[in-house]
Amino acid sequence: MSGGAAVAAAGSVVGVYGAGGRAGTAQAAARGLTGGVSYRFLEGAFAPVTEELTAFGLPVTGRIPRELNGRYLRTGPNVLGLEDPRAHHWMQGDRMVHGVRLRNGRAEWYRNRWVRSASVAQKLGETYPGEVPPDDFPANTHVIPYKGRILALQESGPLPHELDGDLNTLRPYDFRSTLEGAFTAHTKYDAKADELHAVSYCTTSP
């Protein structure tokens, strides 16, 4: 989301939690990642975003079709604190979702949010609502719409996490108690049948 982030930086950017809040906690965690040593998965295009931001009234180069209404979302690993950066691989980073809201020819807002797994909530000094899931690995691979919901997904890992329209984490989503194990990050949607297809597997027993 580097392009979206660059556009947002030129707009009216507001730190979500203000000075000393949870964004400040995230910044403090990120500052100590490498200890001044170079690690390829924490630099350049792989470097983590250290703040949650909200930007409104984004400048647009060119023209956004008025008919193009909705949210452009993407997710990916965004590490939040590391005990040993030498052992880090970028695919294992905590998850962050980025989004731009398009409406009536305007880019109304940009937001980026860490998805609150129990471990991410703990790193940010927040209380995780409810019971901690058995598999709390950050679902950092894909984000999809599903019957009015926004779901962030991970391959062979935790349950999807449901987000609201402003990218805040609501809860793990188990498809009305029908999903008992791991889900997939690579679903296929059949628009004609209105069905979401998924082939899932789990890397642990059974």
PDB file of N, CA, C and O in Angstrom, residues 88-115:
ATOM      1  N   HIS A  88      13.658 -13.250  12.095  1.00  0.00           N
ATOM      2  CA  HIS A  88      12.382 -12.801  11.538  1.00  0.00           C
ATOM      3  C   HIS A  88      12.289 -13.087  10.043  1.00  0.00           C
ATOM      4  O   HIS A  88      13.252 -12.927   9.306  1.00  0.00           O
ATOM      5  N   HIS A  89      11.112 -13.521   9.617  1.00  0.00           N
ATOM      6  CA  HIS A  89      10.779 -13.592   8.196  1.00  0.00           C
ATOM      7  C   HIS A  89       9.534 -12.741   7.974  1.00  0.00           C
ATOM      8  O   HIS A  89       8.597 -12.771   8.770  1.00  0.00           O
ATOM      9  N   TRP A  90       9.526 -11.988   6.888  1.00  0.00           N
ATOM     10  CA  TRP A  90       8.463 -10.993   6.700  1.00  0.00           C
ATOM     11  C   TRP A  90       7.081 -11.611   6.616  1.00  0.00           C
ATOM     12  O   TRP A  90       6.082 -10.964   6.933  1.00  0.00           O
ATOM     13  N   MET A  91       6.952 -12.879   6.210  1.00  0.00           N
ATOM     14  CA  MET A  91       5.635 -13.503   6.142  1.00  0.00           C
ATOM     15  C   MET A  91       5.039 -13.760   7.526  1.00  0.00           C
ATOM     16  O   MET A  91       3.854 -14.041   7.648  1.00  0.00           O
ATOM     17  N   GLN A  92       5.852 -13.668   8.561  1.00  0.00           N
ATOM     18  CA  GLN A  92       5.373 -13.949   9.908  1.00  0.00           C
ATOM     19  C   GLN A  92       5.040 -12.699  10.705  1.00  0.00           C
ATOM     20  O   GLN A  92       4.772 -12.772  11.898  1.00  0.00           O
ATOM     21  N   GLY A  93       5.036 -11.546  10.058  1.00  0.00           N
ATOM     22  CA  GLY A  93       4.762 -10.309  10.774  1.00  0.00           C
ATOM     23  C   GLY A  93       3.302 -10.174  11.161  1.00  0.00           C
ATOM     24  O   GLY A  93       2.414 -10.789  10.575  1.00  0.00           O
ATOM     25  N   ASP A  94       3.054  -9.340  12.162  1.00  0.00           N
ATOM     26  CA  ASP A  94       1.676  -9.038  12.554  1.00  0.00           C
ATOM     27  C   ASP A  94       0.949  -8.374  11.394  1.00  0.00           C
ATOM     28  O   ASP A  94       1.548  -7.742  10.535  1.00  0.00           O
ATOM     29  N   ARG A  95      -0.348  -8.516  11.418  1.00  0.00           N
ATOM     30  CA  ARG A  95      -1.129  -8.119  10.243  1.00  0.00           C
ATOM     31  C   ARG A  95      -1.582  -6.669  10.333  1.00  0.00           C
ATOM     32  O   ARG A  95      -2.012  -6.207  11.382  1.00  0.00           O
ATOM     33  N   MET A  96      -1.486  -5.962   9.202  1.00  0.00           N
ATOM     34  CA  MET A  96      -2.032  -4.605   9.099  1.00  0.00           C
ATOM     35  C   MET A  96      -2.855  -4.499   7.823  1.00  0.00           C
ATOM     36  O   MET A  96      -2.417  -4.925   6.749  1.00  0.00           O
ATOM     37  N   VAL A  97      -4.044  -3.936   7.948  1.00  0.00           N
ATOM     38  CA  VAL A  97      -4.925  -3.700   6.797  1.00  0.00           C
ATOM     39  C   VAL A  97      -4.885  -2.219   6.453  1.00  0.00           C
ATOM     40  O   VAL A  97      -4.956  -1.360   7.338  1.00  0.00           O
ATOM     41  N   HIS A  98      -4.737  -1.926   5.152  1.00  0.00           N
ATOM     42  CA  HIS A  98      -4.756  -0.558   4.639  1.00  0.00           C
ATOM     43  C   HIS A  98      -6.004  -0.389   3.776  1.00  0.00           C
ATOM     44  O   HIS A  98      -6.428  -1.339   3.107  1.00  0.00           O
ATOM     45  N   GLY A  99      -6.581   0.807   3.762  1.00  0.00           N
ATOM     46  CA  GLY A  99      -7.769   1.013   2.938  1.00  0.00           C
ATOM     47  C   GLY A  99      -7.933   2.445   2.483  1.00  0.00           C
ATOM     48  O   GLY A  99      -7.518   3.385   3.172  1.00  0.00           O
ATOM     49  N   VAL A 100      -8.528   2.589   1.295  1.00  0.00           N
ATOM     50  CA  VAL A 100      -8.933   3.895   0.767  1.00  0.00           C
ATOM     51  C   VAL A 100     -10.413   3.817   0.443  1.00  0.00           C
ATOM     52  O   VAL A 100     -10.859   2.881  -0.224  1.00  0.00           O
ATOM     53  N   ARG A 101     -11.182   4.786   0.921  1.00  0.00           N
ATOM     54  CA  ARG A 101     -12.632   4.831   0.658  1.00  0.00           C
ATOM     55  C   ARG A 101     -12.892   5.741  -0.524  1.00  0.00           C
ATOM     56  O   ARG A 101     -12.514   6.919  -0.517  1.00  0.00           O
ATOM     57  N   LEU A 102     -13.508   5.180  -1.584  1.00  0.00           N
ATOM     58  CA  LEU A 102     -13.830   5.937  -2.794  1.00  0.00           C
ATOM     59  C   LEU A 102     -15.335   6.166  -2.848  1.00  0.00           C
ATOM     60  O   LEU A 102     -16.126   5.246  -2.632  1.00  0.00           O
ATOM     61  N   ARG A 103     -15.741   7.415  -3.170  1.00  0.00           N
ATOM     62  CA  ARG A 103     -17.160   7.705  -3.298  1.00  0.00           C
ATOM     63  C   ARG A 103     -17.348   8.976  -4.117  1.00  0.00           C
ATOM     64  O   ARG A 103     -16.723   9.997  -3.852  1.00  0.00           O
ATOM     65  N   ASN A 104     -18.204   8.870  -5.150  1.00  0.00           N
ATOM     66  CA  ASN A 104     -18.599  10.031  -5.964  1.00  0.00           C
ATOM     67  C   ASN A 104     -17.388  10.801  -6.506  1.00  0.00           C
ATOM     68  O   ASN A 104     -17.349  12.035  -6.492  1.00  0.00           O
ATOM     69  N   GLY A 105     -16.403  10.055  -6.985  1.00  0.00           N
ATOM     70  CA  GLY A 105     -15.249  10.689  -7.602  1.00  0.00           C
ATOM     71  C   GLY A 105     -14.213  11.215  -6.630  1.00  0.00           C
ATOM     72  O   GLY A 105     -13.258  11.879  -7.049  1.00  0.00           O
ATOM     73  N   ARG A 106     -14.365  10.916  -5.348  1.00  0.00           N
ATOM     74  CA  ARG A 106     -13.429  11.417  -4.348  1.00  0.00           C
ATOM     75  C   ARG A 106     -12.786  10.251  -3.594  1.00  0.00           C
ATOM     76  O   ARG A 106     -13.377   9.197  -3.438  1.00  0.00           O
ATOM     77  N   ALA A 107     -11.569  10.479  -3.116  1.00  0.00           N
ATOM     78  CA  ALA A 107     -10.931   9.556  -2.174  1.00  0.00           C
ATOM     79  C   ALA A 107     -11.181  10.127  -0.787  1.00  0.00           C
ATOM     80  O   ALA A 107     -10.504  11.050  -0.340  1.00  0.00           O
ATOM     81  N   GLU A 108     -12.197   9.586  -0.105  1.00  0.00           N
ATOM     82  CA  GLU A 108     -12.661  10.203   1.138  1.00  0.00           C
ATOM     83  C   GLU A 108     -11.686  10.019   2.293  1.00  0.00           C
ATOM     84  O   GLU A 108     -11.486  10.939   3.084  1.00  0.00           O
ATOM     85  N   TRP A 109     -11.127   8.826   2.416  1.00  0.00           N
ATOM     86  CA  TRP A 109     -10.192   8.608   3.523  1.00  0.00           C
ATOM     87  C   TRP A 109      -9.209   7.501   3.215  1.00  0.00           C
ATOM     88  O   TRP A 109      -9.436   6.663   2.356  1.00  0.00           O
ATOM     89  N   TYR A 110      -8.117   7.550   3.959  1.00  0.00           N
ATOM     90  CA  TYR A 110      -7.154   6.452   4.039  1.00  0.00           C
ATOM     91  C   TYR A 110      -7.045   6.055   5.500  1.00  0.00           C
ATOM     92  O   TYR A 110      -7.009   6.906   6.401  1.00  0.00           O
ATOM     93  N   ARG A 111      -6.994   4.738   5.753  1.00  0.00           N
ATOM     94  CA  ARG A 111      -6.777   4.232   7.105  1.00  0.00           C
ATOM     95  C   ARG A 111      -5.832   3.040   7.054  1.00  0.00           C
ATOM     96  O   ARG A 111      -5.811   2.306   6.075  1.00  0.00           O
ATOM     97  N   ASN A 112      -5.080   2.852   8.113  1.00  0.00           N
ATOM     98  CA  ASN A 112      -4.337   1.603   8.293  1.00  0.00           C
ATOM     99  C   ASN A 112      -4.507   1.163   9.747  1.00  0.00           C
ATOM    100  O   ASN A 112      -4.457   1.980  10.670  1.00  0.00           O
ATOM    101  N   ARG A 113      -4.761  -0.138   9.930  1.00  0.00           N
ATOM    102  CA  ARG A 113      -5.015  -0.665  11.265  1.00  0.00           C
ATOM    103  C   ARG A 113      -4.362  -2.041  11.426  1.00  0.00           C
ATOM    104  O   ARG A 113      -4.465  -2.885  10.522  1.00  0.00           O
ATOM    105  N   TRP A 114      -3.703  -2.262  12.571  1.00  0.00           N
ATOM    106  CA  TRP A 114      -3.330  -3.615  12.917  1.00  0.00           C
ATOM    107  C   TRP A 114      -4.591  -4.393  13.235  1.00  0.00           C
ATOM    108  O   TRP A 114      -5.497  -3.884  13.917  1.00  0.00           O
ATOM    109  N   VAL A 115      -4.670  -5.625  12.747  1.00  0.00           N
ATOM    110  CA  VAL A 115      -5.784  -6.491  13.100  1.00  0.00           C
ATOM    111  C   VAL A 115      -5.502  -7.067  14.480  1.00  0.00           C
ATOM    112  O   VAL A 115      -4.432  -7.610  14.744  1.00  0.00           O
TER     113      VAL A 115
END
